[in-house]
C-alpha positions as a printed NumPy array, in Angstrom:
array([[-40.818, -16.269,  16.017],
       [-38.985, -13.257,  14.964],
       [-35.428, -12.351,  14.192],
       [-33.726, -10.384,  16.795],
       [-30.837,  -8.44 ,  14.799],
       [-28.647,  -8.639,  12.136],
       [-25.915, -10.721,  13.148],
       [-23.821, -10.35 ,  10.191],
       [-23.071,  -8.59 ,   6.716],
       [-20.989, -10.211,   3.969],
       [-18.812,  -7.543,   1.891],
       [-16.3  ,  -9.011,  -0.923],
       [-13.398,  -6.602,  -1.441],
       [-10.682,  -6.584,  -4.483],
       [ -7.77 ,  -6.153,  -2.007],
       [ -7.514,  -7.53 ,   1.046],
       [ -4.519,  -6.782,   1.844],
       [ -5.717,  -2.632,   1.422],
       [ -9.168,  -3.53 ,   3.007],
       [ -8.643,  -5.091,   6.03 ],
       [ -6.086,  -2.297,   6.883],
       [ -9.338,   0.244,   6.265],
       [-12.24 ,  -1.947,   8.292],
       [ -9.679,  -2.734,  11.278],
       [ -7.125,   0.102,  11.459],
       [ -8.918,   3.031,  10.382],
       [-12.566,   1.532,  11.111],
       [-10.942,  -0.252,  14.09 ],
       [-12.822,  -3.003,  14.454],
       [-11.146,  -6.23 ,  16.107],
       [-11.018,  -9.607,  14.452],
       [-12.171, -12.347,  15.295],
       [-10.456, -15.221,  13.126],
       [ -9.041, -14.837,  10.052],
       [ -9.022, -18.074,   7.48 ],
       [ -7.401, -18.852,   3.938],
       [ -9.486, -20.967,   2.321],
       [ -7.569, -22.72 ,  -0.223],
       [ -9.927, -24.512,  -2.614],
       [-11.336, -20.825,  -3.027],
       [ -8.048, -19.633,  -3.013],
       [-10.321, -17.004,  -0.907],
       [ -9.597, -15.611,   2.592],
       [-12.243, -15.046,   5.389],
       [-11.851, -12.208,   7.733],
       [-14.719, -11.786,  10.728],
       [-14.409,  -8.913,  12.694],
       [-16.562,  -7.752,  15.286],
       [-18.765,  -4.726,  16.15 ],
       [-19.373,  -3.499,  19.696],
       [-22.901,  -4.364,  19.604],
       [-22.19 ,  -7.86 ,  18.351],
       [-22.75 ,  -7.82 ,  15.151],
       [-20.388,  -8.943,  12.746],
       [-18.79 ,  -7.608,   9.135],
       [-17.651, -11.091,   7.105],
       [-14.655,  -9.684,   4.487],
       [-14.156, -11.68 ,   1.963],
       [-11.645, -12.124,  -1.044],
       [-12.05 , -13.923,  -4.275],
       [ -9.699, -13.933,  -7.616],
       [-11.357, -11.294, -10.596],
       [-14.612, -10.477,  -8.199],
       [-17.188,  -8.577, -10.723],
       [-17.562,  -4.834,  -9.949],
       [-20.608,  -3.498,  -8.393],
       [-23.147,  -2.345, -11.172],
       [-23.385,   1.098, -10.05 ],
       [-23.585,   3.272,  -6.604],
       [-25.733,   2.748,  -4.548],
       [-28.803,   1.948,  -7.008],
       [-28.382,  -1.397,  -8.034],
       [-30.582,  -4.04 ,  -7.332],
       [-29.348,  -5.623,  -4.092],
       [-27.825,  -4.36 ,  -0.795],
       [-27.431,  -0.752,  -1.491],
       [-25.491,   0.74 ,   1.994],
       [-24.008,  -0.227,   4.949],
       [-25.326,   1.94 ,   8.045],
       [-22.507,   2.643,  11.491],
       [-24.492,   4.055,  14.062],
       [-21.851,   6.083,  16.066],
       [-22.269,   8.634,  18.905],
       [-21.324,  11.711,  16.683],
       [-21.547,  11.743,  13.294],
       [-19.166,  15.39 ,  12.685],
       [-16.673,  13.371,  14.948],
       [-16.368,  10.47 ,  13.213],
       [-16.594,  12.554,   9.817],
       [-13.637,  14.806,  11.359],
       [-11.917,  11.844,  12.457],
       [-12.103,   9.899,   8.54 ],
       [-11.547,  13.169,   7.201],
       [ -7.935,  13.229,   9.028],
       [ -7.125,   9.331,   7.79 ],
       [ -7.428,  10.536,   4.466],
       [-11.019,   9.207,   3.692],
       [-13.223,  11.381,   1.846],
       [-16.406,  12.054,   3.282],
       [-19.467,  13.556,   2.117],
       [-21.545,  16.689,   3.717],
       [-23.57 ,  15.991,   6.65 ],
       [-27.162,  15.97 ,   6.   ],
       [-30.043,  15.206,   8.203],
       [-32.464,  12.375,   7.986],
       [-36.188,  14.668,   6.696],
       [-37.906,  11.932,   9.226],
       [-35.711,  11.447,  11.853],
       [-34.027,  14.599,  11.827],
       [-31.197,  12.926,  12.774],
       [-27.651,  13.781,  11.215],
       [-26.077,  11.441,   8.605],
       [-23.416,  11.237,   5.981],
       [-21.789,   8.973,   3.459],
       [-18.385,   7.307,   2.682],
       [-16.873,   4.123,   0.811],
       [-14.874,   1.833,   1.115],
       [-11.391,   0.613,  -0.763],
       [-13.499,  -0.823,  -3.234],
       [-16.163,   2.262,  -3.698],
       [-19.106,   0.269,  -1.327],
       [-20.877,   2.968,  -0.135],
       [-20.713,   2.934,   4.14 ],
       [-22.845,   5.934,   6.214],
       [-22.183,   6.882,   9.36 ],
       [-26.386,   7.73 ,  11.255],
       [-26.423,   9.004,  14.738],
       [-27.493,   7.401,  17.416]])
């Protein structure tokens, strides 16, 4: 037996509407399902990546802030594979998303960069 791939990554946001707009309109992820869970006063938005992977976007009342960026214990960042880091970073900057300078992975020679979602979650672009 072996693991095949990552099925989904769960993200908890502080402003559901703002994060929903960011992940669907800015990043262009497709909505699979959107559900409001009344007992938890929480939305759960399932978003599809082109390779079949998913992001689950959750809202909860008053979630605690992330302790630090990005060296807190736990998930460090979420990385997206793109054909061209330079082109995608340019697109993000055009729509008002701040992007760090592009760097090159010292081990693979591949370009990469970071940007943040509306809650400051570090997101990475990594060239395929």
